[in-house]
Short mmCIF file of N, CA and C in Angstrom, two decimals:
data_model
loop_
_atom_site.label_atom_id
_atom_site.label_comp_id
_atom_site.label_asym_id
_atom_site.label_seq_id
_atom_site.Cartn_x
_atom_site.Cartn_y
_atom_site.Cartn_z
N MET A 1 253.98 16.61 -117.63
CA MET A 1 253.18 15.84 -118.40
C MET A 1 252.71 16.66 -119.60
N ASP A 2 252.80 16.10 -120.68
CA ASP A 2 252.41 16.62 -122.02
C ASP A 2 251.86 15.65 -122.95
N LEU A 3 250.43 15.29 -122.90
CA LEU A 3 249.95 14.28 -123.53
C LEU A 3 249.01 15.03 -124.74
N LYS A 4 249.21 14.53 -125.98
CA LYS A 4 248.47 15.00 -127.02
C LYS A 4 247.92 13.75 -127.93
N GLU A 5 246.60 13.86 -128.18
CA GLU A 5 246.11 12.73 -129.03
C GLU A 5 245.30 13.53 -130.17
N THR A 6 245.56 13.18 -131.38
CA THR A 6 244.80 13.64 -132.53
C THR A 6 243.78 12.88 -133.06
N ILE A 7 242.45 13.37 -133.13
CA ILE A 7 241.29 12.61 -133.42
C ILE A 7 240.69 13.52 -134.70
N ASP A 8 240.74 13.05 -135.94
CA ASP A 8 240.39 13.82 -136.95
C ASP A 8 241.07 15.23 -137.00
N ASP A 9 240.27 16.36 -136.99
CA ASP A 9 240.82 17.68 -136.91
C ASP A 9 240.86 18.32 -135.56
N CYS A 10 240.89 17.34 -134.53
CA CYS A 10 240.94 17.86 -133.14
C CYS A 10 242.20 17.36 -132.30
N VAL A 11 242.73 18.15 -131.43
CA VAL A 11 243.75 17.49 -130.55
C VAL A 11 243.27 17.65 -129.08
N VAL A 12 243.36 16.57 -128.34
CA VAL A 12 243.01 16.55 -127.05
C VAL A 12 244.47 16.76 -126.28
N SER A 13 244.55 17.72 -125.50
CA SER A 13 245.81 18.13 -124.85
C SER A 13 245.79 18.10 -123.39
N THR A 14 246.50 17.33 -122.69
CA THR A 14 246.68 17.47 -121.20
C THR A 14 248.00 17.77 -120.75
N VAL A 15 248.17 18.88 -119.97
CA VAL A 15 249.54 19.36 -119.66
C VAL A 15 249.42 19.59 -118.19
N SER A 16 250.83 19.50 -117.67
CA SER A 16 251.08 19.94 -116.25
C SER A 16 250.99 21.52 -116.17
N LEU A 17 250.35 22.07 -115.22
CA LEU A 17 250.46 23.63 -115.00
C LEU A 17 251.48 24.01 -114.03
N PRO A 18 252.01 25.10 -114.29
CA PRO A 18 253.11 25.66 -113.54
C PRO A 18 252.45 26.19 -111.99
N PHE A 19 253.12 25.66 -111.15
CA PHE A 19 252.85 25.93 -109.79
C PHE A 19 251.34 25.66 -109.42
N GLY A 20 250.84 24.53 -109.88
CA GLY A 20 249.54 24.22 -109.66
C GLY A 20 248.55 25.27 -109.94
N SER A 21 248.72 25.95 -110.82
CA SER A 21 247.87 27.03 -111.32
C SER A 21 247.24 27.70 -110.10
N MET A 22 247.93 28.13 -109.04
CA MET A 22 247.38 28.97 -108.01
C MET A 22 246.30 28.38 -107.41
N GLY A 23 246.02 27.07 -107.22
CA GLY A 23 244.95 26.43 -106.39
C GLY A 23 243.84 25.99 -107.27
N LEU A 24 244.17 26.08 -108.73
CA LEU A 24 242.99 25.64 -109.61
C LEU A 24 243.35 24.46 -110.23
N GLY A 25 244.18 23.58 -109.83
CA GLY A 25 244.60 22.42 -110.39
C GLY A 25 245.89 22.29 -110.86
N ASN A 26 246.44 21.13 -110.80
CA ASN A 26 247.81 20.90 -111.30
C ASN A 26 247.96 20.37 -112.75
N TYR A 27 246.89 20.12 -113.34
CA TYR A 27 246.96 19.59 -114.78
C TYR A 27 245.47 20.14 -115.52
N GLU A 28 245.78 20.28 -116.72
CA GLU A 28 244.58 20.77 -117.46
C GLU A 28 244.43 20.15 -118.94
N THR A 29 243.26 19.86 -119.25
CA THR A 29 242.93 19.12 -120.42
C THR A 29 242.14 20.13 -121.16
N MET A 30 242.47 20.26 -122.57
CA MET A 30 241.71 21.21 -123.47
C MET A 30 241.63 20.53 -124.82
N ILE A 31 240.72 20.89 -125.72
CA ILE A 31 240.36 20.55 -126.92
C ILE A 31 240.86 21.62 -127.87
N ILE A 32 241.79 21.19 -128.94
CA ILE A 32 242.08 22.28 -129.93
C ILE A 32 241.75 21.63 -131.16
N LYS A 33 240.62 22.59 -131.94
CA LYS A 33 240.21 22.22 -133.23
C LYS A 33 240.68 23.10 -134.44
N ASN A 34 241.29 22.56 -135.42
CA ASN A 34 241.83 23.31 -136.58
C ASN A 34 242.82 24.54 -136.00
N GLY A 35 243.50 24.27 -135.02
CA GLY A 35 244.37 25.12 -134.28
C GLY A 35 243.80 26.34 -133.36
N ASN A 36 242.65 26.10 -133.18
CA ASN A 36 241.90 27.01 -132.14
C ASN A 36 241.38 26.38 -130.84
N PHE A 37 241.56 26.97 -129.71
CA PHE A 37 241.11 26.41 -128.52
C PHE A 37 239.60 26.49 -128.55
N MET A 38 238.96 25.31 -128.17
CA MET A 38 237.57 25.27 -128.04
C MET A 38 237.14 25.65 -126.45
N ASP A 39 235.87 25.94 -126.34
CA ASP A 39 235.49 26.25 -125.00
C ASP A 39 235.27 25.07 -124.20
N TYR A 40 236.35 24.30 -123.87
CA TYR A 40 236.34 23.07 -123.08
C TYR A 40 237.53 23.30 -122.35
N GLN A 41 237.52 22.95 -121.12
CA GLN A 41 238.72 22.81 -120.05
C GLN A 41 238.19 22.04 -118.92
N ASP A 42 239.05 21.23 -118.56
CA ASP A 42 239.03 20.27 -117.32
C ASP A 42 240.24 20.37 -116.64
N ARG A 43 240.18 20.63 -115.11
CA ARG A 43 241.50 20.53 -114.43
C ARG A 43 241.33 19.46 -113.40
N TYR A 44 242.50 19.01 -113.13
CA TYR A 44 242.80 17.93 -112.01
C TYR A 44 243.76 18.32 -111.07
N GLU A 45 243.63 17.68 -109.95
CA GLU A 45 244.74 17.87 -108.91
C GLU A 45 245.82 16.84 -109.05
N THR A 46 245.67 15.41 -109.35
CA THR A 46 246.58 14.63 -109.54
C THR A 46 246.86 14.08 -110.87
N GLU A 47 248.09 13.42 -111.05
CA GLU A 47 248.33 12.98 -112.39
C GLU A 47 247.51 11.88 -112.71
N GLU A 48 247.10 10.92 -111.86
CA GLU A 48 246.23 9.77 -112.08
C GLU A 48 244.85 10.45 -112.61
N GLU A 49 244.30 11.42 -111.83
CA GLU A 49 243.05 11.85 -112.37
C GLU A 49 243.25 12.57 -113.81
N ALA A 50 244.24 13.17 -114.04
CA ALA A 50 244.45 13.74 -115.55
C ALA A 50 244.64 12.76 -116.56
N LEU A 51 245.31 11.64 -116.19
CA LEU A 51 245.39 10.68 -117.08
C LEU A 51 244.03 9.90 -117.42
N GLN A 52 243.26 9.78 -116.40
CA GLN A 52 241.90 9.06 -116.57
C GLN A 52 241.02 10.23 -117.32
N GLY A 53 240.96 11.51 -116.95
CA GLY A 53 240.30 12.51 -117.64
C GLY A 53 240.52 12.50 -119.17
N HIS A 54 241.94 12.57 -119.44
CA HIS A 54 242.24 12.65 -120.79
C HIS A 54 241.71 11.55 -121.68
N GLU A 55 241.96 10.18 -121.09
CA GLU A 55 241.47 8.96 -121.79
C GLU A 55 239.98 9.04 -121.90
N ARG A 56 239.28 9.51 -120.84
CA ARG A 56 237.86 9.60 -120.83
C ARG A 56 237.35 10.51 -122.16
N LEU A 57 237.98 11.69 -122.09
CA LEU A 57 237.63 12.65 -123.11
C LEU A 57 237.94 11.99 -124.56
N VAL A 58 239.21 11.44 -124.56
CA VAL A 58 239.54 10.87 -126.06
C VAL A 58 238.42 9.76 -126.54
N MET A 59 238.07 8.94 -125.55
CA MET A 59 237.25 7.86 -125.88
C MET A 59 235.74 8.32 -126.25
N ASP A 60 235.48 9.46 -125.57
CA ASP A 60 234.05 10.03 -125.84
C ASP A 60 233.97 10.70 -127.14
N ILE A 61 235.20 11.43 -127.54
CA ILE A 61 235.14 11.98 -128.97
C ILE A 61 235.28 11.11 -129.92
N LYS A 62 236.02 9.89 -129.73
CA LYS A 62 236.17 8.84 -130.69
C LYS A 62 234.83 8.14 -131.02
N LYS A 63 233.97 8.04 -129.81
CA LYS A 63 232.70 7.43 -129.90
C LYS A 63 231.52 8.26 -130.50
N ASN A 64 231.60 9.39 -129.93
CA ASN A 64 230.43 10.25 -130.17
C ASN A 64 230.71 11.51 -131.11
N GLY A 65 231.95 11.73 -131.38
CA GLY A 65 232.32 12.99 -132.13
C GLY A 65 232.55 14.19 -131.25
N ILE A 66 232.82 15.22 -131.87
CA ILE A 66 233.09 16.47 -131.16
C ILE A 66 231.97 17.38 -130.92
N GLY A 67 230.80 17.02 -131.37
CA GLY A 67 229.53 17.72 -131.21
C GLY A 67 229.22 18.24 -129.94
N ASP A 68 229.32 17.48 -128.69
CA ASP A 68 229.14 17.91 -127.45
C ASP A 68 230.00 19.10 -126.97
N TYR A 69 231.25 19.15 -127.59
CA TYR A 69 232.27 19.99 -127.05
C TYR A 69 232.34 21.22 -128.06
N SER A 70 231.60 21.42 -129.12
CA SER A 70 231.81 22.47 -130.00
C SER A 70 230.92 23.57 -129.68
#
């Protein structure tokens, strides 16, 4: 999985992690702003959880802006 959605100057990225990141989750969502990783990370065990988490984050940023995540 390699999802990327651009919102203004931010990219929400959800990717599959190699080897389930050693028990820390199989998927990870991060926010990249102006080419820099922000201090936000969420991990998921299943692809379904990752897809839902990605969409939730995208909708929240579209609705409320990046303020809560910066």
